mmCIF file of C-alpha atoms in Angstrom:
data_model
loop_
_atom_site.group_PDB
_atom_site.id
_atom_site.type_symbol
_atom_site.label_atom_id
_atom_site.label_comp_id
_atom_site.label_asym_id
_atom_site.label_seq_id
_atom_site.Cartn_x
_atom_site.Cartn_y
_atom_site.Cartn_z
ATOM 1 C CA UNK T 1 -5.763 6.668 2.628
ATOM 2 C CA UNK T 2 -9.155 6.980 4.344
ATOM 3 C CA UNK T 3 -12.289 6.328 2.300
ATOM 4 C CA UNK T 4 -16.003 6.435 3.116
ATOM 5 C CA UNK T 5 -16.771 3.890 0.445
ATOM 6 C CA UNK T 6 -14.725 1.740 -1.916
ATOM 7 C CA UNK T 7 -17.016 -0.593 -3.886
ATOM 8 C CA UNK T 8 -15.690 -3.833 -5.319
ATOM 9 C CA UNK T 9 -16.715 -5.097 -8.748
ATOM 10 C CA UNK T 10 -16.259 -8.836 -8.377
ATOM 11 C CA UNK T 11 -16.064 -11.167 -11.382
ATOM 12 C CA UNK T 12 -16.479 -14.616 -9.768
ATOM 13 C CA UNK T 13 -17.010 -16.340 -13.130
ATOM 14 C CA UNK T 14 -14.690 -14.017 -15.056
ATOM 15 C CA UNK T 15 -15.829 -13.776 -18.683
ATOM 16 C CA UNK T 16 -17.754 -17.081 -18.587
ATOM 17 C CA UNK T 17 -21.340 -16.679 -19.748
ATOM 18 C CA UNK T 18 -24.232 -18.852 -20.891
ATOM 19 C CA UNK T 19 -25.144 -16.269 -23.536
ATOM 20 C CA UNK T 20 -23.085 -15.222 -26.526
ATOM 21 C CA UNK T 21 -23.982 -11.570 -26.992
ATOM 22 C CA UNK T 22 -22.375 -10.116 -30.092
ATOM 23 C CA UNK T 23 -21.583 -6.785 -28.440
ATOM 24 C CA UNK T 24 -20.093 -8.103 -25.171
ATOM 25 C CA UNK T 25 -17.031 -6.126 -24.055
ATOM 26 C CA UNK T 26 -15.988 -8.648 -21.384
ATOM 27 C CA UNK T 27 -15.737 -11.718 -23.578
ATOM 28 C CA UNK T 28 -12.856 -14.120 -24.139
ATOM 29 C CA UNK T 29 -11.579 -12.151 -27.115
ATOM 30 C CA UNK T 30 -10.864 -9.115 -24.946
ATOM 31 C CA UNK T 31 -8.849 -11.078 -22.372
ATOM 32 C CA UNK T 32 -6.551 -12.691 -24.887
ATOM 33 C CA UNK T 33 -5.399 -15.596 -22.717
ATOM 34 C CA UNK T 34 -6.621 -18.252 -25.146
ATOM 35 C CA UNK T 35 -8.439 -20.166 -22.410
ATOM 36 C CA UNK T 36 -11.722 -21.902 -23.261
ATOM 37 C CA UNK T 37 -12.354 -23.295 -19.773
ATOM 38 C CA UNK T 38 -14.746 -21.819 -17.271
ATOM 39 C CA UNK T 39 -12.910 -19.745 -14.701
ATOM 40 C CA UNK T 40 -14.685 -19.841 -11.347
ATOM 41 C CA UNK T 41 -13.682 -18.263 -8.035
ATOM 42 C CA UNK T 42 -12.629 -20.790 -5.434
ATOM 43 C CA UNK T 43 -14.046 -20.931 -1.930
ATOM 44 C CA UNK T 44 -10.618 -19.966 -0.605
ATOM 45 C CA UNK T 45 -10.503 -16.813 -2.732
ATOM 46 C CA UNK T 46 -14.077 -15.881 -1.821
ATOM 47 C CA UNK T 47 -13.327 -16.235 1.880
ATOM 48 C CA UNK T 48 -10.099 -14.236 1.611
ATOM 49 C CA UNK T 49 -11.788 -11.499 -0.402
ATOM 50 C CA UNK T 50 -14.635 -10.932 2.051
ATOM 51 C CA UNK T 51 -12.468 -11.121 5.163
ATOM 52 C CA UNK T 52 -9.915 -8.716 3.678
ATOM 53 C CA UNK T 53 -12.508 -6.238 2.417
ATOM 54 C CA UNK T 54 -14.543 -6.124 5.635
ATOM 55 C CA UNK T 55 -11.359 -5.391 7.575
ATOM 56 C CA UNK T 56 -11.278 -1.964 5.909
ATOM 57 C CA UNK T 57 -12.662 0.863 8.097
ATOM 58 C CA UNK T 58 -15.279 2.031 5.569
ATOM 59 C CA UNK T 59 -18.723 3.479 6.182
ATOM 60 C CA UNK T 60 -20.159 1.289 3.405
ATOM 61 C CA UNK T 61 -18.931 -2.019 2.038
ATOM 62 C CA UNK T 62 -20.441 -2.559 -1.401
ATOM 63 C CA UNK T 63 -20.119 -5.925 -3.161
ATOM 64 C CA UNK T 64 -21.056 -5.712 -6.849
ATOM 65 C CA UNK T 65 -21.185 -9.184 -8.373
ATOM 66 C CA UNK T 66 -20.699 -9.047 -12.138
ATOM 67 C CA UNK T 67 -19.450 -11.091 -15.079
ATOM 68 C CA UNK T 68 -19.515 -12.545 -17.613
ATOM 69 C CA UNK T 69 -22.520 -14.059 -15.904
ATOM 70 C CA UNK T 70 -22.075 -14.274 -12.116
ATOM 71 C CA UNK T 71 -25.072 -16.563 -11.532
ATOM 72 C CA UNK T 72 -23.103 -19.339 -13.252
ATOM 73 C CA UNK T 73 -21.493 -19.710 -9.826
ATOM 74 C CA UNK T 74 -24.741 -21.107 -8.483
ATOM 75 C CA UNK T 75 -26.833 -20.343 -5.419
ATOM 76 C CA UNK T 76 -24.466 -22.118 -3.018
ATOM 77 C CA UNK T 77 -21.626 -19.733 -3.891
ATOM 78 C CA UNK T 78 -23.686 -16.670 -3.007
ATOM 79 C CA UNK T 79 -25.023 -18.381 0.111
ATOM 80 C CA UNK T 80 -21.438 -18.840 1.254
ATOM 81 C CA UNK T 81 -20.666 -15.203 0.387
ATOM 82 C CA UNK T 82 -23.474 -13.960 2.635
ATOM 83 C CA UNK T 83 -22.402 -16.335 5.395
ATOM 84 C CA UNK T 84 -18.854 -14.960 5.265
ATOM 85 C CA UNK T 85 -20.200 -11.405 5.313
ATOM 86 C CA UNK T 86 -22.162 -12.173 8.470
ATOM 87 C CA UNK T 87 -19.131 -13.875 9.992
ATOM 88 C CA UNK T 88 -16.834 -10.861 9.556
ATOM 89 C CA UNK T 89 -19.343 -8.024 9.865
ATOM 90 C CA UNK T 90 -19.578 -5.867 12.953
ATOM 91 C CA UNK T 91 -22.300 -3.490 14.084
ATOM 92 C CA UNK T 92 -20.357 -0.691 12.407
ATOM 93 C CA UNK T 93 -20.592 -2.327 8.983
ATOM 94 C CA UNK T 94 -23.123 -1.328 6.347
ATOM 95 C CA UNK T 95 -23.012 -4.121 3.764
ATOM 96 C CA UNK T 96 -24.672 -3.878 0.355
ATOM 97 C CA UNK T 97 -24.862 -6.580 -2.298
ATOM 98 C CA UNK T 98 -25.556 -5.790 -5.931
ATOM 99 C CA UNK T 99 -25.881 -8.400 -8.660
ATOM 100 C CA UNK T 100 -25.698 -7.641 -12.366
ATOM 101 C CA UNK T 101 -27.103 -10.493 -14.409
ATOM 102 C CA UNK T 102 -28.520 -11.367 -17.802
ATOM 103 C CA UNK T 103 -31.428 -12.811 -15.825
ATOM 104 C CA UNK T 104 -31.653 -16.163 -17.575
ATOM 105 C CA UNK T 105 -30.434 -18.410 -14.729
ATOM 106 C CA UNK T 106 -32.544 -17.111 -11.840
ATOM 107 C CA UNK T 107 -34.467 -19.986 -10.232
ATOM 108 C CA UNK T 108 -37.256 -19.831 -7.675
ATOM 109 C CA UNK T 109 -34.811 -20.582 -4.859
ATOM 110 C CA UNK T 110 -32.316 -18.024 -6.187
ATOM 111 C CA UNK T 111 -35.024 -15.365 -6.363
ATOM 112 C CA UNK T 112 -36.124 -15.974 -2.778
ATOM 113 C CA UNK T 113 -32.476 -15.828 -1.640
ATOM 114 C CA UNK T 114 -31.981 -12.461 -3.364
ATOM 115 C CA UNK T 115 -35.123 -11.075 -1.740
ATOM 116 C CA UNK T 116 -34.308 -12.449 1.708
ATOM 117 C CA UNK T 117 -30.804 -10.977 1.633
ATOM 118 C CA UNK T 118 -31.798 -7.617 0.140
ATOM 119 C CA UNK T 119 -29.723 -7.837 -3.062
ATOM 120 C CA UNK T 120 -30.095 -5.000 -5.564
ATOM 121 C CA UNK T 121 -30.354 -6.792 -8.920
ATOM 122 C CA UNK T 122 -29.576 -5.149 -12.245
ATOM 123 C CA UNK T 123 -30.996 -7.102 -15.176
ATOM 124 C CA UNK T 124 -29.752 -6.476 -18.714
ATOM 125 C CA UNK T 125 -32.805 -5.632 -20.829
ATOM 126 C CA UNK T 126 -32.309 -3.941 -24.186
ATOM 127 C CA UNK T 127 -35.963 -3.302 -24.917
ATOM 128 C CA UNK T 128 -38.884 -5.306 -26.323
ATOM 129 C CA UNK T 129 -38.239 -8.753 -27.751
ATOM 130 C CA UNK T 130 -37.231 -7.675 -31.266
ATOM 131 C CA UNK T 131 -34.650 -5.237 -29.876
ATOM 132 C CA UNK T 132 -33.365 -7.308 -26.965
ATOM 133 C CA UNK T 133 -32.945 -10.479 -29.013
ATOM 134 C CA UNK T 134 -31.011 -8.739 -31.792
ATOM 135 C CA UNK T 135 -27.743 -9.094 -29.842
ATOM 136 C CA UNK T 136 -28.549 -10.939 -26.600
ATOM 137 C CA UNK T 137 -28.669 -14.544 -27.754
ATOM 138 C CA UNK T 138 -27.653 -18.016 -26.668
ATOM 139 C CA UNK T 139 -24.816 -19.724 -28.598
ATOM 140 C CA UNK T 140 -27.571 -21.332 -30.712
ATOM 141 C CA UNK T 141 -28.678 -17.802 -31.784
ATOM 142 C CA UNK T 142 -31.934 -18.226 -29.870
ATOM 143 C CA UNK T 143 -32.999 -14.980 -28.217
ATOM 144 C CA UNK T 144 -32.998 -14.651 -24.428
ATOM 145 C CA UNK T 145 -35.848 -12.154 -24.006
ATOM 146 C CA UNK T 146 -38.632 -14.485 -22.915
ATOM 147 C CA UNK T 147 -36.497 -16.242 -20.290
ATOM 148 C CA UNK T 148 -35.368 -12.879 -18.917
ATOM 149 C CA UNK T 149 -38.949 -11.640 -18.653
ATOM 150 C CA UNK T 150 -40.146 -14.844 -16.990
ATOM 151 C CA UNK T 151 -37.409 -14.637 -14.358
ATOM 152 C CA UNK T 152 -37.926 -10.905 -13.921
ATOM 153 C CA UNK T 153 -41.556 -11.584 -13.041
ATOM 154 C CA UNK T 154 -40.412 -14.228 -10.579
ATOM 155 C CA UNK T 155 -38.131 -11.742 -8.800
ATOM 156 C CA UNK T 156 -40.767 -9.013 -8.777
ATOM 157 C CA UNK T 157 -43.246 -11.411 -7.196
ATOM 158 C CA UNK T 158 -40.722 -12.207 -4.456
ATOM 159 C CA UNK T 159 -40.049 -8.521 -3.801
ATOM 160 C CA UNK T 160 -36.500 -8.363 -5.176
ATOM 161 C CA UNK T 161 -35.290 -4.818 -5.821
ATOM 162 C CA UNK T 162 -34.782 -4.974 -9.604
ATOM 163 C CA UNK T 163 -33.303 -2.332 -11.922
ATOM 164 C CA UNK T 164 -32.988 -2.440 -15.708
ATOM 165 C CA UNK T 165 -29.613 -1.924 -17.363
ATOM 166 C CA UNK T 166 -30.152 -1.086 -21.019
ATOM 167 C CA UNK T 167 -27.278 -0.956 -23.458
ATOM 168 C CA UNK T 168 -28.033 1.512 -26.249
ATOM 169 C CA UNK T 169 -26.476 0.230 -29.452
ATOM 170 C CA UNK T 170 -26.556 1.045 -33.151
ATOM 171 C CA UNK T 171 -29.602 -1.227 -33.353
ATOM 172 C CA UNK T 172 -31.841 0.157 -30.604
ATOM 173 C CA UNK T 173 -30.700 3.744 -29.935
ATOM 174 C CA UNK T 174 -33.396 5.246 -32.158
ATOM 175 C CA UNK T 175 -36.027 3.416 -30.110
ATOM 176 C CA UNK T 176 -35.119 4.836 -26.701
ATOM 177 C CA UNK T 177 -38.650 6.099 -25.999
ATOM 178 C CA UNK T 178 -40.118 2.708 -26.878
ATOM 179 C CA UNK T 179 -37.650 1.051 -24.507
ATOM 180 C CA UNK T 180 -38.575 3.448 -21.688
ATOM 181 C CA UNK T 181 -42.285 2.708 -22.130
ATOM 182 C CA UNK T 182 -41.643 -1.022 -22.397
ATOM 183 C CA UNK T 183 -39.749 -1.071 -19.113
ATOM 184 C CA UNK T 184 -42.351 0.962 -17.267
ATOM 185 C CA UNK T 185 -45.181 -1.266 -18.528
ATOM 186 C CA UNK T 186 -43.207 -4.165 -17.047
ATOM 187 C CA UNK T 187 -43.248 -2.267 -13.722
ATOM 188 C CA UNK T 188 -39.518 -1.529 -13.851
ATOM 189 C CA UNK T 189 -39.129 1.961 -12.452
ATOM 190 C CA UNK T 190 -35.343 2.237 -12.063
ATOM 191 C CA UNK T 191 -33.495 2.521 -15.377
ATOM 192 C CA UNK T 192 -29.869 2.801 -16.368
ATOM 193 C CA UNK T 193 -29.043 3.555 -20.008
ATOM 194 C CA UNK T 194 -25.484 2.777 -21.065
ATOM 195 C CA UNK T 195 -23.884 3.734 -24.389
ATOM 196 C CA UNK T 196 -22.294 0.909 -26.353
ATOM 197 C CA UNK T 197 -18.880 2.252 -27.314
ATOM 198 C CA UNK T 198 -16.566 -0.306 -28.856
ATOM 199 C CA UNK T 199 -13.753 0.160 -31.357
ATOM 200 C CA UNK T 200 -12.095 -1.965 -34.008
ATOM 201 C CA UNK T 201 -8.310 -2.509 -33.898
ATOM 202 C CA UNK T 202 -7.871 0.363 -36.382
ATOM 203 C CA UNK T 203 -9.736 2.763 -34.059
ATOM 204 C CA UNK T 204 -12.963 2.839 -36.065
ATOM 205 C CA UNK T 205 -16.259 2.151 -34.264
ATOM 206 C CA UNK T 206 -17.539 -1.407 -34.081
ATOM 207 C CA UNK T 207 -20.742 -2.139 -36.066
ATOM 208 C CA UNK T 208 -22.806 -2.173 -32.847
ATOM 209 C CA UNK T 209 -21.299 1.022 -31.406
ATOM 210 C CA UNK T 210 -23.786 3.809 -30.822
ATOM 211 C CA UNK T 211 -23.592 6.882 -33.058
ATOM 212 C CA UNK T 212 -22.702 9.991 -31.001
ATOM 213 C CA UNK T 213 -25.522 12.207 -32.267
ATOM 214 C CA UNK T 214 -28.037 9.371 -31.976
ATOM 215 C CA UNK T 215 -26.874 8.945 -28.367
ATOM 216 C CA UNK T 216 -27.522 12.629 -27.725
ATOM 217 C CA UNK T 217 -30.974 12.470 -29.322
ATOM 218 C CA UNK T 218 -31.816 9.388 -27.257
ATOM 219 C CA UNK T 219 -30.798 11.179 -24.071
ATOM 220 C CA UNK T 220 -33.042 14.124 -24.979
ATOM 221 C CA UNK T 221 -35.975 11.797 -25.633
ATOM 222 C CA UNK T 222 -35.419 9.888 -22.399
ATOM 223 C CA UNK T 223 -34.988 13.142 -20.487
ATOM 224 C CA UNK T 224 -38.428 14.355 -21.548
ATOM 225 C CA UNK T 225 -39.963 11.073 -20.401
ATOM 226 C CA UNK T 226 -38.035 11.237 -17.116
ATOM 227 C CA UNK T 227 -39.366 14.752 -16.491
ATOM 228 C CA UNK T 228 -42.942 13.583 -17.061
ATOM 229 C CA UNK T 229 -42.499 10.583 -14.766
ATOM 230 C CA UNK T 230 -40.240 12.231 -12.173
ATOM 231 C CA UNK T 231 -40.938 10.929 -8.703
ATOM 232 C CA UNK T 232 -42.208 7.669 -10.165
ATOM 233 C CA UNK T 233 -39.428 6.577 -12.575
ATOM 234 C CA UNK T 234 -35.717 6.959 -11.847
ATOM 235 C CA UNK T 235 -33.146 7.255 -14.650
ATOM 236 C CA UNK T 236 -29.750 7.008 -13.006
ATOM 237 C CA UNK T 237 -27.844 9.378 -15.281
ATOM 238 C CA UNK T 238 -30.403 12.184 -14.987
ATOM 239 C CA UNK T 239 -30.649 11.686 -11.232
ATOM 240 C CA UNK T 240 -26.859 11.886 -11.069
ATOM 241 C CA UNK T 241 -26.725 15.093 -13.112
ATOM 242 C CA UNK T 242 -29.295 16.716 -10.861
ATOM 243 C CA UNK T 243 -27.323 15.603 -7.826
ATOM 244 C CA UNK T 244 -24.141 17.097 -9.286
ATOM 245 C CA UNK T 245 -25.808 20.447 -9.934
ATOM 246 C CA UNK T 246 -27.227 20.466 -6.400
ATOM 247 C CA UNK T 247 -24.089 19.304 -4.579
ATOM 248 C CA UNK T 248 -21.109 20.193 -6.756
ATOM 249 C CA UNK T 249 -19.927 16.574 -6.559
ATOM 250 C CA UNK T 250 -19.872 13.961 -9.353
ATOM 251 C CA UNK T 251 -22.900 11.694 -9.198
ATOM 252 C CA UNK T 252 -21.335 8.728 -11.013
ATOM 253 C CA UNK T 253 -17.789 7.707 -11.812
ATOM 254 C CA UNK T 254 -17.456 8.894 -15.422
ATOM 255 C CA UNK T 255 -18.477 12.404 -14.316
ATOM 256 C CA UNK T 256 -15.492 12.635 -11.949
ATOM 257 C CA UNK T 257 -12.256 14.337 -12.974
ATOM 258 C CA UNK T 258 -10.240 11.343 -11.859
ATOM 259 C CA UNK T 259 -10.686 7.576 -11.871
ATOM 260 C CA UNK T 260 -10.042 5.183 -9.012
ATOM 261 C CA UNK T 261 -13.306 5.126 -7.059
ATOM 262 C CA UNK T 262 -13.453 1.337 -6.978
ATOM 263 C CA UNK T 263 -11.543 -1.805 -7.907
ATOM 264 C CA UNK T 264 -12.234 -4.955 -9.902
ATOM 265 C CA UNK T 265 -11.483 -8.379 -8.436
ATOM 266 C CA UNK T 266 -11.237 -11.209 -10.972
ATOM 267 C CA UNK T 267 -12.047 -14.892 -10.285
ATOM 268 C CA UNK T 268 -8.466 -15.665 -9.149
ATOM 269 C CA UNK T 269 -8.150 -12.631 -6.863
ATOM 270 C CA UNK T 270 -6.316 -10.428 -9.361
ATOM 271 C CA UNK T 271 -7.079 -6.735 -8.945
ATOM 272 C CA UNK T 272 -7.578 -4.094 -11.652
ATOM 273 C CA UNK T 273 -8.623 -0.416 -11.555
ATOM 274 C CA UNK T 274 -11.692 -0.748 -13.803
ATOM 275 C CA UNK T 275 -13.581 -3.519 -15.560
ATOM 276 C CA UNK T 276 -12.979 -1.767 -18.885
ATOM 277 C CA UNK T 277 -9.241 -2.136 -18.255
ATOM 278 C CA UNK T 278 -8.838 -5.729 -17.103
ATOM 279 C CA UNK T 279 -5.615 -6.478 -18.955
ATOM 280 C CA UNK T 280 -2.081 -7.501 -17.924
ATOM 281 C CA UNK T 281 -0.682 -3.971 -18.168
ATOM 282 C CA UNK T 282 -3.185 -2.741 -15.579
ATOM 283 C CA UNK T 283 -2.939 -5.550 -13.041
ATOM 284 C CA UNK T 284 -2.424 -4.041 -9.584
ATOM 285 C CA UNK T 285 -1.847 -7.198 -7.567
ATOM 286 C CA UNK T 286 -3.757 -10.110 -6.086
ATOM 287 C CA UNK T 287 -5.735 -10.310 -2.851
ATOM 288 C CA UNK T 288 -3.716 -13.370 -1.809
ATOM 289 C CA UNK T 289 -0.515 -11.331 -1.698
ATOM 290 C CA UNK T 290 -1.356 -7.613 -1.883
ATOM 291 C CA UNK T 291 -3.007 -5.362 0.720
ATOM 292 C CA UNK T 292 -5.562 -2.686 -0.143
ATOM 293 C CA UNK T 293 -3.156 -0.039 1.104
ATOM 294 C CA UNK T 294 -0.588 -1.290 -1.387
ATOM 295 C CA UNK T 295 -3.210 -1.199 -4.136
ATOM 296 C CA UNK T 296 -4.223 2.379 -3.379
ATOM 297 C CA UNK T 297 -0.568 3.461 -3.383
ATOM 298 C CA UNK T 298 0.356 1.477 -6.512
ATOM 299 C CA UNK T 299 1.920 3.727 -9.205
ATOM 300 C CA UNK T 300 -0.337 2.158 -11.847
ATOM 301 C CA UNK T 301 -3.438 2.940 -9.827
ATOM 302 C CA UNK T 302 -2.297 6.534 -9.434
ATOM 303 C CA UNK T 303 -1.492 6.803 -13.124
ATOM 304 C CA UNK T 304 -4.863 5.355 -14.083
ATOM 305 C CA UNK T 305 -6.691 7.835 -11.887
ATOM 306 C CA UNK T 306 -4.750 10.794 -13.233
ATOM 307 C CA UNK T 307 -5.191 9.599 -16.818
ATOM 308 C CA UNK T 308 -8.760 10.871 -16.710
ATOM 309 C CA UNK T 309 -7.390 14.438 -16.853
ATOM 310 C CA UNK T 310 -5.750 13.862 -20.241
ATOM 311 C CA UNK T 311 -8.456 15.550 -22.285
ATOM 312 C CA UNK T 312 -8.384 17.234 -25.672
ATOM 313 C CA UNK T 313 -8.055 20.979 -26.237
ATOM 314 C CA UNK T 314 -11.744 20.914 -27.118
ATOM 315 C CA UNK T 315 -12.498 19.743 -23.566
ATOM 316 C CA UNK T 316 -10.459 22.483 -21.914
ATOM 317 C CA UNK T 317 -12.529 25.189 -23.600
ATOM 318 C CA UNK T 318 -15.911 23.470 -23.314
ATOM 319 C CA UNK T 319 -18.585 24.886 -21.010
ATOM 320 C CA UNK T 320 -19.815 21.373 -20.228
ATOM 321 C CA UNK T 321 -16.535 19.814 -19.065
ATOM 322 C CA UNK T 322 -17.589 20.258 -15.438
ATOM 323 C CA UNK T 323 -20.444 17.828 -16.038
ATOM 324 C CA UNK T 324 -18.788 15.243 -18.273
ATOM 325 C CA UNK T 325 -15.094 15.516 -17.193
ATOM 326 C CA UNK T 326 -14.057 14.295 -20.620
ATOM 327 C CA UNK T 327 -16.247 11.168 -20.273
ATOM 328 C CA UNK T 328 -15.101 7.627 -19.435
ATOM 329 C CA UNK T 329 -11.526 6.789 -20.415
ATOM 330 C CA UNK T 330 -12.841 3.764 -22.322
ATOM 331 C CA UNK T 331 -14.740 6.058 -24.652
ATOM 332 C CA UNK T 332 -11.543 7.913 -25.545
ATOM 333 C CA UNK T 333 -9.647 4.987 -27.063
ATOM 334 C CA UNK T 334 -10.975 5.209 -30.594
ATOM 335 C CA UNK T 335 -10.890 7.458 -33.583
ATOM 336 C CA UNK T 336 -10.009 10.652 -31.706
ATOM 337 C CA UNK T 337 -7.246 9.288 -29.475
ATOM 338 C CA UNK T 338 -3.635 10.399 -29.929
ATOM 339 C CA UNK T 339 -0.540 10.228 -27.763
ATOM 340 C CA UNK T 340 -1.194 13.717 -26.380
ATOM 341 C CA UNK T 341 -4.916 14.254 -26.645
ATOM 342 C CA UNK T 342 -7.959 12.097 -25.902
ATOM 343 C CA UNK T 343 -11.442 12.992 -26.992
ATOM 344 C CA UNK T 344 -14.645 11.121 -26.209
ATOM 345 C CA UNK T 345 -16.389 9.393 -29.088
ATOM 346 C CA UNK T 346 -19.678 10.595 -27.586
ATOM 347 C CA UNK T 347 -18.730 14.276 -27.266
ATOM 348 C CA UNK T 348 -21.104 15.709 -29.882
ATOM 349 C CA UNK T 349 -23.990 13.712 -28.445
ATOM 350 C CA UNK T 350 -23.341 14.944 -24.933
ATOM 351 C CA UNK T 351 -23.078 18.555 -26.140
ATOM 352 C CA UNK T 352 -26.441 18.219 -27.884
ATOM 353 C CA UNK T 353 -28.008 16.814 -24.723
ATOM 354 C CA UNK T 354 -26.439 19.306 -22.306
ATOM 355 C CA UNK T 355 -27.596 22.279 -24.365
ATOM 356 C CA UNK T 356 -31.128 20.879 -24.257
ATOM 357 C CA UNK T 357 -31.375 19.592 -20.693
ATOM 358 C CA UNK T 358 -29.014 21.504 -18.404
ATOM 359 C CA UNK T 359 -31.062 24.758 -18.300
ATOM 360 C CA UNK T 360 -34.032 22.676 -17.116
ATOM 361 C CA UNK T 361 -31.913 20.733 -14.629
ATOM 362 C CA UNK T 362 -30.517 23.972 -13.209
ATOM 363 C CA UNK T 363 -34.033 25.250 -12.578
ATOM 364 C CA UNK T 364 -34.865 21.969 -10.845
ATOM 365 C CA UNK T 365 -31.697 22.110 -8.759
ATOM 366 C CA UNK T 366 -32.215 25.679 -7.592
ATOM 367 C CA UNK T 367 -29.949 26.915 -4.783
ATOM 368 C CA UNK T 368 -30.202 23.674 -2.796
ATOM 369 C CA UNK T 369 -27.008 21.995 -1.583
ATOM 370 C CA UNK T 370 -27.447 18.302 -0.830
ATOM 371 C CA UNK T 371 -25.584 16.392 1.883
ATOM 372 C CA UNK T 372 -22.744 14.244 0.566
ATOM 373 C CA UNK T 373 -24.543 10.973 1.268
ATOM 374 C CA UNK T 374 -27.649 11.882 -0.747
ATOM 375 C CA UNK T 375 -26.711 9.691 -3.707
ATOM 376 C CA UNK T 376 -25.156 6.232 -3.261
ATOM 377 C CA UNK T 377 -21.637 6.058 -4.651
ATOM 378 C CA UNK T 378 -22.143 2.824 -6.557
ATOM 379 C CA UNK T 379 -20.185 2.899 -9.820
ATOM 380 C CA UNK T 380 -22.213 2.870 -13.023
ATOM 381 C CA UNK T 381 -20.868 -0.649 -14.246
ATOM 382 C CA UNK T 382 -22.536 -1.803 -12.909
ATOM 383 C CA UNK T 383 -22.265 -0.475 -13.942
ATOM 384 C CA UNK T 384 -21.408 -1.684 -17.207
ATOM 385 C CA UNK T 385 -23.719 -4.108 -18.935
ATOM 386 C CA UNK T 386 -22.138 -6.600 -21.274
#
């Protein structure tokens, strides 16, 4: 199987984190292994991972370092990672490093390293202090906002390319415009807004899960602000929609009609198809014993990719299915899911937004057809802020 790009979402510290965010989807409780110890990637696994990945004949090799909190690994770990990348890179390689972090552990030396090595850094920021600190706290319940802002300023001063990843929850979704303005006043001009969709064991939404219609209203509000600031402020989802209308290709992974655009590598080298589905039943192998060709041809990987097409009857007759593709599989595991039909929790919100925004986006897109490489194929996970 030939690929132009196959990003890796790497979890070097697994679910370990110095914060204890109430809404975290990648916490210990979701892994169910009962372990309380910190799980850190060994030097041997790091070396094997980079050597194995750079052996693939790809146009772009994208390393997305996530968690838990990946900076728990320390600066030396990432220094070694870059050294290994240089060791195994050739002139044909285009290597990109992305780091998703809660921002609390960035030191002066770490910031300068990120700038020097051209890391794209996504920092989880859920709005002004009273909104951010509602969920994003230390184990002592102390909020993390001020530390995040201090370290953000440090990175901006050093010239690090910083994006904001904002999780819209039941607590902050009605304040989307305030969040947008807050980020721009902090000179953050690249935004990614992610819906918090979590379910209880009985299929009902978790207390922090975003309401579908409130999600749609927030998108409409953010869209208006994006239009006003277009060319100055980037909102990834709206940029991706415009790209899709101009190219006919999905701009980000949940807009595709199949899954399997990337892989997750856990601290021990175990491989999974998506960081929302890191569980024993979806384990595809381990980099110490499984090749990428074997992963791509694994029946579970194929089944996971094709599972995206299992939509509800409502999807099959919807005029917007070409833009949402039934949404992320994770969002179809709750109240509407059955053995034969899966329906996104966010459907009504997306319909509200599409009816409002798509006519405008179509006018912006016009008859233009973009080249395939116009939008980087980095999965939204980062995609996926915890």
